[in-house]
JSON list of C-alpha atoms in Angstrom, two decimals:
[
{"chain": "A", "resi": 1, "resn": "UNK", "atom": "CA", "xyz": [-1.13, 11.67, 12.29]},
{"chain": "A", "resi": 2, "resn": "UNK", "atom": "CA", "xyz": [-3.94, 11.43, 14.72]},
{"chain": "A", "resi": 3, "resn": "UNK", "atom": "CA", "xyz": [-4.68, 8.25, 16.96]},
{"chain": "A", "resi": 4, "resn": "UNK", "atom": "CA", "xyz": [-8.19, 7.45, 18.63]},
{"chain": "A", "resi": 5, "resn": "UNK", "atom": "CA", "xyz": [-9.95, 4.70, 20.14]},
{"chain": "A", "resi": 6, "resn": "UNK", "atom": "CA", "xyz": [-13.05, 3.56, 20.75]},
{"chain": "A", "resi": 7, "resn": "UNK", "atom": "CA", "xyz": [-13.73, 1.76, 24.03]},
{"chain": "A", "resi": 8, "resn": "UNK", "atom": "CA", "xyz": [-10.84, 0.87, 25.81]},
{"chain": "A", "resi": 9, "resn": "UNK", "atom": "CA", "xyz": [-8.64, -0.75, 23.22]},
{"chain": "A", "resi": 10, "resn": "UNK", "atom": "CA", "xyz": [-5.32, -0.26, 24.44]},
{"chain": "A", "resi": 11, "resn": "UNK", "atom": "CA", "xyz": [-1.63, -0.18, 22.38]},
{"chain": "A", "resi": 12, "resn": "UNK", "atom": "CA", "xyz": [1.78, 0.31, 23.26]},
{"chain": "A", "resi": 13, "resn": "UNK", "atom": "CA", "xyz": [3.20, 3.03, 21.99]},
{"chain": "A", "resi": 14, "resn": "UNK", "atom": "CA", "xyz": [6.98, 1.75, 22.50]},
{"chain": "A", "resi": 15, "resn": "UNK", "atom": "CA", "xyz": [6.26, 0.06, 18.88]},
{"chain": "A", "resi": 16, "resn": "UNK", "atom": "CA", "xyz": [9.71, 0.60, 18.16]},
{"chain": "A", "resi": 17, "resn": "UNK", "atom": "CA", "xyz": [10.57, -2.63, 19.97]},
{"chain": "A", "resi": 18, "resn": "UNK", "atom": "CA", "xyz": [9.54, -4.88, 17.44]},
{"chain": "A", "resi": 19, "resn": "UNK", "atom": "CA", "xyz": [11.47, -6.38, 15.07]},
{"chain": "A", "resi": 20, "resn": "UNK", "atom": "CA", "xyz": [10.83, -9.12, 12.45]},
{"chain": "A", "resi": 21, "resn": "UNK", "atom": "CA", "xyz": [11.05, -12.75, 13.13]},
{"chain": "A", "resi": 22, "resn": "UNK", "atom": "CA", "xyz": [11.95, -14.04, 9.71]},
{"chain": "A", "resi": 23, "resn": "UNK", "atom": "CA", "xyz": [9.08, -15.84, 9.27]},
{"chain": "A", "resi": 24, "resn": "UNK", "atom": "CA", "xyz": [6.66, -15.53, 6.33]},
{"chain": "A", "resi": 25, "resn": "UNK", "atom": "CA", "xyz": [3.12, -15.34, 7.72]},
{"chain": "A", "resi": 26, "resn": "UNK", "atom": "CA", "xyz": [1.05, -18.11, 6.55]},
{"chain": "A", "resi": 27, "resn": "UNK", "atom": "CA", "xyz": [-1.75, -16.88, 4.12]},
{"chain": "A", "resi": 28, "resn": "UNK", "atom": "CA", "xyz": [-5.78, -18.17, 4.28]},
{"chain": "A", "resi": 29, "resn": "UNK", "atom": "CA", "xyz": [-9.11, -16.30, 3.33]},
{"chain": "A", "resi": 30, "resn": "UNK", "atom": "CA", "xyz": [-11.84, -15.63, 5.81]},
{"chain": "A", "resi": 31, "resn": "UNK", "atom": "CA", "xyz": [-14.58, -17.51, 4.98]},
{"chain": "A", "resi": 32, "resn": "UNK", "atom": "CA", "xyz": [-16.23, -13.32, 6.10]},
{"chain": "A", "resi": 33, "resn": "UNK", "atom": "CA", "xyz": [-15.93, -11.90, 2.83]},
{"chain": "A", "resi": 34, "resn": "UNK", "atom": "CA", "xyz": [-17.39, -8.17, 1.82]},
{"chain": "A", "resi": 35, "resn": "UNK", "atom": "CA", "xyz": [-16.65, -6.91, -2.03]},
{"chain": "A", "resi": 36, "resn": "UNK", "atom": "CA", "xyz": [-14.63, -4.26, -2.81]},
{"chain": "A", "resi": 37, "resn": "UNK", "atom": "CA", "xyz": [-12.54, -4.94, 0.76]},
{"chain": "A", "resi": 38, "resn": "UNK", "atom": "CA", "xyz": [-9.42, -7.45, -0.21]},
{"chain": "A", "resi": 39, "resn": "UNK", "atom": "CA", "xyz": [-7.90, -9.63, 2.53]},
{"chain": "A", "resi": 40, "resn": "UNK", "atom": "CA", "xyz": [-3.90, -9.57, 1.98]},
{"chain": "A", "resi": 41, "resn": "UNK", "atom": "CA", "xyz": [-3.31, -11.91, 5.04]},
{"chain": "A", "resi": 42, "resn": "UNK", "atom": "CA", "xyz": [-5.35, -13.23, 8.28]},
{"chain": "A", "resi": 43, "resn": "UNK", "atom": "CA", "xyz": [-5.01, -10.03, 9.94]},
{"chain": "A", "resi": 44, "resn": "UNK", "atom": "CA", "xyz": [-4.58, -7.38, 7.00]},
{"chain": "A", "resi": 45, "resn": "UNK", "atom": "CA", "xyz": [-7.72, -5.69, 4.68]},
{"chain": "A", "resi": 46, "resn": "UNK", "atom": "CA", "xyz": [-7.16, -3.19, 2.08]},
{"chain": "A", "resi": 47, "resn": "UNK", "atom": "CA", "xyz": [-9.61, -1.14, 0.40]},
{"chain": "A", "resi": 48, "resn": "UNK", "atom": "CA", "xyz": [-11.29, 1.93, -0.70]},
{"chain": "A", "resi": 49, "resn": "UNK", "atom": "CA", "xyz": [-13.30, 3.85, 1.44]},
{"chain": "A", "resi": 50, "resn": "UNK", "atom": "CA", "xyz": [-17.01, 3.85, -0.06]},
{"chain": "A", "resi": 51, "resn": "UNK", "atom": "CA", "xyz": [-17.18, 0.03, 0.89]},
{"chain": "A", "resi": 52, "resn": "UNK", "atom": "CA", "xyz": [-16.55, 0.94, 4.71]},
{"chain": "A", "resi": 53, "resn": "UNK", "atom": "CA", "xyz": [-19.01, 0.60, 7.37]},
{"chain": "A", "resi": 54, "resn": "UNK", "atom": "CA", "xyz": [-19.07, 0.31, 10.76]},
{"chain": "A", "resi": 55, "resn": "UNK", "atom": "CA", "xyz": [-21.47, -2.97, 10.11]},
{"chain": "A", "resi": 56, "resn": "UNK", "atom": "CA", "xyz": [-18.52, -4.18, 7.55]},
{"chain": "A", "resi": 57, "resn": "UNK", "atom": "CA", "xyz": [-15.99, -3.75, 10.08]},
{"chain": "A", "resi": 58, "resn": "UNK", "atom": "CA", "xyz": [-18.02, -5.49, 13.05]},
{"chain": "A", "resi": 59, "resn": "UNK", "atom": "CA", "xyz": [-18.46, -8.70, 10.33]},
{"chain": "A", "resi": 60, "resn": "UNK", "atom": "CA", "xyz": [-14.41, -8.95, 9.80]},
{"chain": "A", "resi": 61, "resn": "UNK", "atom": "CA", "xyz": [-13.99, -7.97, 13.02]},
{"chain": "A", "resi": 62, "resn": "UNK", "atom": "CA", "xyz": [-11.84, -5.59, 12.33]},
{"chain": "A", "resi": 63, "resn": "UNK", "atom": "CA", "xyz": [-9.74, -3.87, 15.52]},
{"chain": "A", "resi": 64, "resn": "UNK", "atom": "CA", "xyz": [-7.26, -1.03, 13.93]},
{"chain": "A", "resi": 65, "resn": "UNK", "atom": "CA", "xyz": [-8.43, 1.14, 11.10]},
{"chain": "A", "resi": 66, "resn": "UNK", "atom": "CA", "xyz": [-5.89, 3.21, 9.44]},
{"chain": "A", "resi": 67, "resn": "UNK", "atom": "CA", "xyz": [-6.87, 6.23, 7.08]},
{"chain": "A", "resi": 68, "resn": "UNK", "atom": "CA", "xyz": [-4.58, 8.03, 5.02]},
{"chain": "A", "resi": 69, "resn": "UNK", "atom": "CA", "xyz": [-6.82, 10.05, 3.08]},
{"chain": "A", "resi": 70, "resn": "UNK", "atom": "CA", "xyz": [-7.31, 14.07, 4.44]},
{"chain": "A", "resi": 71, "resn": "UNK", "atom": "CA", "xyz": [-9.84, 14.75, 1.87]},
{"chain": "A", "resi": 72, "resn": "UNK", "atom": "CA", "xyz": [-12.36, 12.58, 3.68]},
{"chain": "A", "resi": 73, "resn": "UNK", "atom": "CA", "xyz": [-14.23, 12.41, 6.78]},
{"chain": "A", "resi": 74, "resn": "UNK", "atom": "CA", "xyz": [-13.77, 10.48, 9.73]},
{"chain": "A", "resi": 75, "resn": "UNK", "atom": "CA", "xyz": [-14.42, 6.80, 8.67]},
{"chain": "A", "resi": 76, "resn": "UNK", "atom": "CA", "xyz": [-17.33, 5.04, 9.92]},
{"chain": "A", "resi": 77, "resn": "UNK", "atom": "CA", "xyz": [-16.40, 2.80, 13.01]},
{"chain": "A", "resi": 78, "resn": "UNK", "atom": "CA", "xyz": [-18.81, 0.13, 14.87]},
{"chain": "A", "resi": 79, "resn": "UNK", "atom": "CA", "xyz": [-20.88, 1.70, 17.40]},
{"chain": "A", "resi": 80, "resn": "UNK", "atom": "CA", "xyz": [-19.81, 1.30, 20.65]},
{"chain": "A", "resi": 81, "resn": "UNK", "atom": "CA", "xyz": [-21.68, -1.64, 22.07]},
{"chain": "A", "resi": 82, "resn": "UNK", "atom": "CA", "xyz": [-19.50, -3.40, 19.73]},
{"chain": "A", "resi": 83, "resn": "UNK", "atom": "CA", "xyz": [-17.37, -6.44, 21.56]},
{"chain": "A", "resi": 84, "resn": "UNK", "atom": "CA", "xyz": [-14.67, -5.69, 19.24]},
{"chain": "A", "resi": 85, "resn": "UNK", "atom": "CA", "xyz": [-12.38, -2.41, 20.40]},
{"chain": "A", "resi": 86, "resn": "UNK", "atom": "CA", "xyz": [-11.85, -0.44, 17.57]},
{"chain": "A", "resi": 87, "resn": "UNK", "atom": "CA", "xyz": [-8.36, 1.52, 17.25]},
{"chain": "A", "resi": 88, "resn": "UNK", "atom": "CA", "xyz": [-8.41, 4.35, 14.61]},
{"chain": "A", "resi": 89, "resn": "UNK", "atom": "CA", "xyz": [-5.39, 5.94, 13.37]},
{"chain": "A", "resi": 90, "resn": "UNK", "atom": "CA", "xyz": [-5.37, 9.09, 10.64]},
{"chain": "A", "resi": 91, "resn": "UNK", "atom": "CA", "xyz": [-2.87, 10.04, 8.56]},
{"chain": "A", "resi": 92, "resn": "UNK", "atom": "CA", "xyz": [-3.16, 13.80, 6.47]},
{"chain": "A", "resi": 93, "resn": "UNK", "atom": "CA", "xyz": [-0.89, 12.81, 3.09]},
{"chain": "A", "resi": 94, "resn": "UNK", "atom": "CA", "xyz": [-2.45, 13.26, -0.58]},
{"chain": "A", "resi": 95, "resn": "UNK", "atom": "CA", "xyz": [-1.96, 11.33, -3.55]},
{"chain": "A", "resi": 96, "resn": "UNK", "atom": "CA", "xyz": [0.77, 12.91, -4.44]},
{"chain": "A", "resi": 97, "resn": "UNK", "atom": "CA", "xyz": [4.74, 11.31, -5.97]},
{"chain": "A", "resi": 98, "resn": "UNK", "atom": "CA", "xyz": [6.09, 14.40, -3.28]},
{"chain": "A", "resi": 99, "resn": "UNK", "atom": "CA", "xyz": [3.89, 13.32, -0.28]},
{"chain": "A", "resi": 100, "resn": "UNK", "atom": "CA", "xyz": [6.42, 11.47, 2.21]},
{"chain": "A", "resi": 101, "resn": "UNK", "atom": "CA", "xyz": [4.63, 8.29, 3.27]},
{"chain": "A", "resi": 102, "resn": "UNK", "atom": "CA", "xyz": [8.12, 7.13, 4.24]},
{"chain": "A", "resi": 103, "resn": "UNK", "atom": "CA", "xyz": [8.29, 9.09, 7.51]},
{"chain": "A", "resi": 104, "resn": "UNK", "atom": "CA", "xyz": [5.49, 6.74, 8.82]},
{"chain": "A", "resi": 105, "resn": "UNK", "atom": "CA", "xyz": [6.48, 3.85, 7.67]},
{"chain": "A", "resi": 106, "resn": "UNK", "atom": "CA", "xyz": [8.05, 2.11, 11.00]},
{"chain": "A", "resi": 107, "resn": "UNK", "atom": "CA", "xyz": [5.54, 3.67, 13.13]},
{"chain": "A", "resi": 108, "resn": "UNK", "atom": "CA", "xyz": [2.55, 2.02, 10.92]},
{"chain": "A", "resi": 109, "resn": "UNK", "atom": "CA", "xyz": [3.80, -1.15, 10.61]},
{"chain": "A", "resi": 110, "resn": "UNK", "atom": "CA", "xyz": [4.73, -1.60, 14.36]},
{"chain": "A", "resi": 111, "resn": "UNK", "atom": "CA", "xyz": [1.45, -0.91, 15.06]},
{"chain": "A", "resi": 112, "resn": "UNK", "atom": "CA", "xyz": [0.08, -3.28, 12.42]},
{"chain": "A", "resi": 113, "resn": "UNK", "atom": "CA", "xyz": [2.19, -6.23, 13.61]},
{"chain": "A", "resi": 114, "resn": "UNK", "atom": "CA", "xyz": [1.08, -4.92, 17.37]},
{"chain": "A", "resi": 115, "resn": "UNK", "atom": "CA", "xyz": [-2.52, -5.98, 16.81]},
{"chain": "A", "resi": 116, "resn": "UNK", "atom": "CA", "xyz": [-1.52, -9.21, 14.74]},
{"chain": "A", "resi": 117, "resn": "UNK", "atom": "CA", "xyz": [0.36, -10.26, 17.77]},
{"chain": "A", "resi": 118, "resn": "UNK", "atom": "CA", "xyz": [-2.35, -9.59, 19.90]},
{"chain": "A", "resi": 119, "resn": "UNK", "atom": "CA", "xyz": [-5.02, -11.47, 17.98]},
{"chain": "A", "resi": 120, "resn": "UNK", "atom": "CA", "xyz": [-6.49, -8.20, 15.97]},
{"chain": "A", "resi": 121, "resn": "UNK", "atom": "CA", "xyz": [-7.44, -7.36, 12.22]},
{"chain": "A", "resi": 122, "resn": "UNK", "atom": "CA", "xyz": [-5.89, -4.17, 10.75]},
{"chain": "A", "resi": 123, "resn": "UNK", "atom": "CA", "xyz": [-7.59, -2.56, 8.11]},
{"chain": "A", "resi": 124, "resn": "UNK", "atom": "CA", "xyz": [-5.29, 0.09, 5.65]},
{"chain": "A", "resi": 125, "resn": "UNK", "atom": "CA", "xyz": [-7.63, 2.45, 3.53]},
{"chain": "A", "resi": 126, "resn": "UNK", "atom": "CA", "xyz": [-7.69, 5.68, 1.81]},
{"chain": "A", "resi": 127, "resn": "UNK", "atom": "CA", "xyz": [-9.95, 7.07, -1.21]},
{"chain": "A", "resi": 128, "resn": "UNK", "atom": "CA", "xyz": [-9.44, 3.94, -3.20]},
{"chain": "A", "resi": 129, "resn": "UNK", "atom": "CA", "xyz": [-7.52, 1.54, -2.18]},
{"chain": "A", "resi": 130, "resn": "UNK", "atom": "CA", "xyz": [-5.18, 2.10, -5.02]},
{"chain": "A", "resi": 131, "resn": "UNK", "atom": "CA", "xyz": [-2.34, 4.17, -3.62]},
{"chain": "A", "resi": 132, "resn": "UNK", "atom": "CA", "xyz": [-1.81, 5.49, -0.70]},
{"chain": "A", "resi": 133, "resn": "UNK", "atom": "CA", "xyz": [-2.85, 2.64, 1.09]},
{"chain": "A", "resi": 134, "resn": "UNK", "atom": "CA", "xyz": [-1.56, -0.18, -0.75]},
{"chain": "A", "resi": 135, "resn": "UNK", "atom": "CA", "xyz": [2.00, 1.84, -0.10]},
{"chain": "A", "resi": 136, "resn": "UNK", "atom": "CA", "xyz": [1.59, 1.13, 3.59]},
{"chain": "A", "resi": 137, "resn": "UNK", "atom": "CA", "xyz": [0.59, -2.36, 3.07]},
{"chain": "A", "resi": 138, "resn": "UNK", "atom": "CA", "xyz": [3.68, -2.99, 1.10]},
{"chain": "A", "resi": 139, "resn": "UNK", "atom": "CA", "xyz": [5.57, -1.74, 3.72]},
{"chain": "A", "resi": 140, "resn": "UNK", "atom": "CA", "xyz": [4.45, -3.93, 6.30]},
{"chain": "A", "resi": 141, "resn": "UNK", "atom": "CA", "xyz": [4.70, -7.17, 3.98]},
{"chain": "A", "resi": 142, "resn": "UNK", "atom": "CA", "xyz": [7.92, -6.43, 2.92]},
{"chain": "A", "resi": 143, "resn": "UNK", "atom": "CA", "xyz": [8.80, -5.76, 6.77]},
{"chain": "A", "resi": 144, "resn": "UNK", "atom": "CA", "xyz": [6.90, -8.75, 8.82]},
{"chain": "A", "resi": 145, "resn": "UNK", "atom": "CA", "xyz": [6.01, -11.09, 6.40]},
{"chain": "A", "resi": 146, "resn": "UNK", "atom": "CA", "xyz": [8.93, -12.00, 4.92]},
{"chain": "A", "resi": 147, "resn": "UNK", "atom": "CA", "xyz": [8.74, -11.06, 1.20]},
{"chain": "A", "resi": 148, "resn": "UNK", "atom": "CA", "xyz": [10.52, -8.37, -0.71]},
{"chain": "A", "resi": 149, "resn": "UNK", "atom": "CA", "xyz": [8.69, -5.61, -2.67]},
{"chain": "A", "resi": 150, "resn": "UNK", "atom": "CA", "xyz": [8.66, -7.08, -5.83]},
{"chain": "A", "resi": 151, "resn": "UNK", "atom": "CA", "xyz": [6.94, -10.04, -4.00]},
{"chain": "A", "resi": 152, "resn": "UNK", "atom": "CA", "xyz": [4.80, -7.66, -2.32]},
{"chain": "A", "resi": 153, "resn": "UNK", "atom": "CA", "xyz": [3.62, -6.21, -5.22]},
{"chain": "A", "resi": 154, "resn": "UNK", "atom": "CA", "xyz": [2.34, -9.53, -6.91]},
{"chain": "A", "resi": 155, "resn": "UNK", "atom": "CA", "xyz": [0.80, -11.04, -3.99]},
{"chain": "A", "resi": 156, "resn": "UNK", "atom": "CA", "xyz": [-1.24, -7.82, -3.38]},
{"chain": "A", "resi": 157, "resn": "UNK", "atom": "CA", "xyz": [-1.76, -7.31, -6.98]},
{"chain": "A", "resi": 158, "resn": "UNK", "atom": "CA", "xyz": [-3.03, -11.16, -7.33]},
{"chain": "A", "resi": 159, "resn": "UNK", "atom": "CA", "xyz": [-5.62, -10.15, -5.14]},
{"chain": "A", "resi": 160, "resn": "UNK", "atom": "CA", "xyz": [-6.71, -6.12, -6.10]},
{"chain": "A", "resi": 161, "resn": "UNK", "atom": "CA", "xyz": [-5.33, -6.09, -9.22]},
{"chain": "A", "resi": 162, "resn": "UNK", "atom": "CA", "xyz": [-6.41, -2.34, -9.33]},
{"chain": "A", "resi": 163, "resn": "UNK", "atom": "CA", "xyz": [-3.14, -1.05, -6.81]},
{"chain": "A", "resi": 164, "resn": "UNK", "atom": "CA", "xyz": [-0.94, 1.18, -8.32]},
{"chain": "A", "resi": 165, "resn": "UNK", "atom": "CA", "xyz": [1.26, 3.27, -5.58]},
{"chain": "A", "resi": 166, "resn": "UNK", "atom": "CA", "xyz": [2.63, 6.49, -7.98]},
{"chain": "A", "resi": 167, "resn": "UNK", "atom": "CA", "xyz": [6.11, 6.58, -8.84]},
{"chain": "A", "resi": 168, "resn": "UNK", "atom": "CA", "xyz": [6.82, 8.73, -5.78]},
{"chain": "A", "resi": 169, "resn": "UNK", "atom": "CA", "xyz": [5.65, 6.08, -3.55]},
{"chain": "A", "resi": 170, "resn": "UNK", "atom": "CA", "xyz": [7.28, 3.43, -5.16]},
{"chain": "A", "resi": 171, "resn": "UNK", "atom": "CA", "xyz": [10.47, 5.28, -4.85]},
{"chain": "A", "resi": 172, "resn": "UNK", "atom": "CA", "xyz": [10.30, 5.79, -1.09]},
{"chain": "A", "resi": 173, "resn": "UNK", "atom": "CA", "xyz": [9.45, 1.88, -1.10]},
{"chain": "A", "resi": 174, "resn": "UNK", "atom": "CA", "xyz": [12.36, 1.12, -2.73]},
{"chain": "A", "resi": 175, "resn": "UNK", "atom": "CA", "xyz": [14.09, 3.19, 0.01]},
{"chain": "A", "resi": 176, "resn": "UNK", "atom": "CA", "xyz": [12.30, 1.13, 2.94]},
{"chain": "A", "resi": 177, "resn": "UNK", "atom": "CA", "xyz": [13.39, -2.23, 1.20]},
{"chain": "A", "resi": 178, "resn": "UNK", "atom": "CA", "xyz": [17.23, -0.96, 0.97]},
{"chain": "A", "resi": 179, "resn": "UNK", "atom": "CA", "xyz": [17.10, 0.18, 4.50]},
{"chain": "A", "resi": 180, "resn": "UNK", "atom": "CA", "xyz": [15.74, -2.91, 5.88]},
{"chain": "A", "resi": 181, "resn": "UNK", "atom": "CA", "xyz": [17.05, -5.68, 3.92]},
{"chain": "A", "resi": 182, "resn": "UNK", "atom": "CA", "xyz": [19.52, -3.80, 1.93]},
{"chain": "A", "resi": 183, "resn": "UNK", "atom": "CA", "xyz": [18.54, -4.80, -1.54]},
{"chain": "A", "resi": 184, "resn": "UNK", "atom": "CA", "xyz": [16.42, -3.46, -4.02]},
{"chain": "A", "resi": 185, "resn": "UNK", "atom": "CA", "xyz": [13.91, -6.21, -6.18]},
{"chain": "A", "resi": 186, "resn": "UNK", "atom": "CA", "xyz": [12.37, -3.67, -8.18]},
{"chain": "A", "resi": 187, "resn": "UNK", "atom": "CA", "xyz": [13.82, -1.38, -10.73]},
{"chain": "A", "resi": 188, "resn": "UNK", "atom": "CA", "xyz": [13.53, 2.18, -12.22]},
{"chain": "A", "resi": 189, "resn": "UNK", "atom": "CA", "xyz": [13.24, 2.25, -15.83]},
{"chain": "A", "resi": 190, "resn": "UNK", "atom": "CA", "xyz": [13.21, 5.16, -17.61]},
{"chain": "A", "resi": 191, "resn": "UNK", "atom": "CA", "xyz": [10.45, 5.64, -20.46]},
{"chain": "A", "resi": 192, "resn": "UNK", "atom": "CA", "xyz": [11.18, 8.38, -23.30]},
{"chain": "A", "resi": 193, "resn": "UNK", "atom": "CA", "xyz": [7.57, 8.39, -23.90]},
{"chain": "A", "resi": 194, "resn": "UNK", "atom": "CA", "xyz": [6.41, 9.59, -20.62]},
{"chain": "A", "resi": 195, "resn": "UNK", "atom": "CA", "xyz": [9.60, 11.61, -19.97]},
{"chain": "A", "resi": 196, "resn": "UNK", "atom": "CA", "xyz": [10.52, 9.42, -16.39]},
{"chain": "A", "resi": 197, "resn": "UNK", "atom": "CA", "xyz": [11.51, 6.65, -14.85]},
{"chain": "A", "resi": 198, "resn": "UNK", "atom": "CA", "xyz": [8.41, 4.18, -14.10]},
{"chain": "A", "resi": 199, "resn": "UNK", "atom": "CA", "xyz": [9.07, 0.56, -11.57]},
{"chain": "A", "resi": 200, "resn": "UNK", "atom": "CA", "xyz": [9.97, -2.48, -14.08]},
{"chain": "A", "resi": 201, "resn": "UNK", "atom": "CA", "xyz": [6.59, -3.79, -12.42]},
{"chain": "A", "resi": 202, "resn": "UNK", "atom": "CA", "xyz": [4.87, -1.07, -14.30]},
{"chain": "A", "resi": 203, "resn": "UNK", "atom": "CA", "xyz": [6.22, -1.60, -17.89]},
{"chain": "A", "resi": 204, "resn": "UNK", "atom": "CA", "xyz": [3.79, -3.67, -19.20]},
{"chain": "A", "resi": 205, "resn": "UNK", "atom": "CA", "xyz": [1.31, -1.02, -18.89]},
{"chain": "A", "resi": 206, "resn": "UNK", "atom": "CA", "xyz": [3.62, 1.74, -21.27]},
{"chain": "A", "resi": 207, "resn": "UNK", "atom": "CA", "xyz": [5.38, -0.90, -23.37]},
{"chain": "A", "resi": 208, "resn": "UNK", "atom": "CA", "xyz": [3.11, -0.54, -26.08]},
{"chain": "A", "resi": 209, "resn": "UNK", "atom": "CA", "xyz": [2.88, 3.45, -25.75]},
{"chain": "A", "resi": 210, "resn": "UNK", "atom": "CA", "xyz": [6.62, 3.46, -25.88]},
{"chain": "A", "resi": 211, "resn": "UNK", "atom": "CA", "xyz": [7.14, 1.45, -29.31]},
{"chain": "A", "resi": 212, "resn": "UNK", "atom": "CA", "xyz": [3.94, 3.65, -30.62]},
{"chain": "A", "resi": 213, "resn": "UNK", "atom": "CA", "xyz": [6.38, 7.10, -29.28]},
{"chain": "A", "resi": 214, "resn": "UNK", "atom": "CA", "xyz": [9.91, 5.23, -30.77]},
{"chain": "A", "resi": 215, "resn": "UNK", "atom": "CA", "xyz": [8.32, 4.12, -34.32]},
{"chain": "A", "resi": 216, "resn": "UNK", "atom": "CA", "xyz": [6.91, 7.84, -34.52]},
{"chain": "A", "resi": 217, "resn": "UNK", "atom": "CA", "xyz": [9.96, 9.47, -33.59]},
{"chain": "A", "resi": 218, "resn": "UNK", "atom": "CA", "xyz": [11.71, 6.99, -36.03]},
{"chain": "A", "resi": 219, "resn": "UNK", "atom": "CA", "xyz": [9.26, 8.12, -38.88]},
{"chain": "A", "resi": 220, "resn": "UNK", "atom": "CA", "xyz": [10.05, 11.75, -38.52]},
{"chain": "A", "resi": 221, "resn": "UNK", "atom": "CA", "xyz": [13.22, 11.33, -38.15]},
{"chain": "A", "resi": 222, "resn": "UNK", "atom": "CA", "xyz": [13.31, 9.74, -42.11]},
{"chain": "A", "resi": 223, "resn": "UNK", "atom": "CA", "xyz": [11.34, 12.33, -43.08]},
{"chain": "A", "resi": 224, "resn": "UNK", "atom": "CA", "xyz": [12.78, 15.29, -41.67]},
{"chain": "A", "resi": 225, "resn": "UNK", "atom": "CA", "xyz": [14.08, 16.40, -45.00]}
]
């Protein structure tokens, strides 16, 4: 993880001080809109990273950028005369169901909450805004805004209906949901046709591939002999 700023934006670091208030944030769109970068509350953007620009970011005002996404550059902040102080915070994990996200979890979405409290827009991308990021932007809804992950999921999905966090993700967000709130809203299911256990918020997506596998393995079986 690697923090940088631009001007002289300045963040506590004693993040760990925070702690929910209960409260679910209220939800509105800016009327600053750019495609392919999706607003999931007042101060929270998710997106890809081939929409970013530092001219982007000046128009939402954006003040924290995180990046989770080692196989690309730098991303493009505003230039410096901007009035806006830009924080930028990198995080090295791949795409991977073995990469631990969870480790950052707290530390993310302290800061997040940091620069909502203080007035500031945060936005959360890595290659695509499918993954990686949306896993951290889970995290912080089902932490400060008063929803649980299976919540999460929809409300982010309502809006970039493209997320999918893999099943390695998912699990470590099931983790961060026990931990906090000590419940789980989303379940594993296990799928013969894909050999492993996929989130009940996935099924929909391999329900049809799974009769297709069970009516084939059916078949066979009657005509084994």
């Amino acid at each position: 993880m690697k923090v940088s700023e631009t001007s002289n934006y300045q963040m506590s670091t004693q993040t760990n001080q925070l702690v929910p208030d209960g409260n679910q944030q209220s939800f509105r769109v800016s009327t600053v809109q750019i495609p392919g970068i999706s607003q999931l509350l007042p101060s929270l953007y998710l997106c890809g990273a081939s929409v970013i620009s530092g001219k982007a970011l000046e128009h939402l005002a954006i003040s924290f950028v995180i990046n989770i996404a080692p196989e690309l550059p730098d991303t493009p902040l505003p230039h410096s005369n901007f009035n806006c102080r830009v924080l930028y915070l990198r995080i090295n994990a791949f795409d991977l169901p073995n990469a631990n996200l969870s480790v950052h979890f707290d530390e993310v979405t302290d800061m997040i909450e940091t620069v909502r409290q203080t007035g500031g827009r945060t936005l959360v991308h890595c290659v695509a805004g499918v993954s990686r990021s949306t896993t951290f932007c889970l995290a912080y809804l089902i932490k400060y805004a008063g929803m649980n992950l299976r919540e999460a999921f929809f409300h982010t999905k309502a809006i970039r209906p493209q997320i999918r966090p893999n099943l390695g993700f998912f699990q470590q967000l099931r983790a961060y949901e026990q931990h906090l709130h000590g419940v789980v809203s989303i379940n594993m299911v296990y799928y013969e046709c894909i050999r492993c256990k996929i989130p009940d918020v996935y099924e929909t997506e391999y329900r049809a591939m799974e009769d297709f596998y069970q009516k084939q393995k059916k078949f066979k079986r009657l005509h084994r002999y």
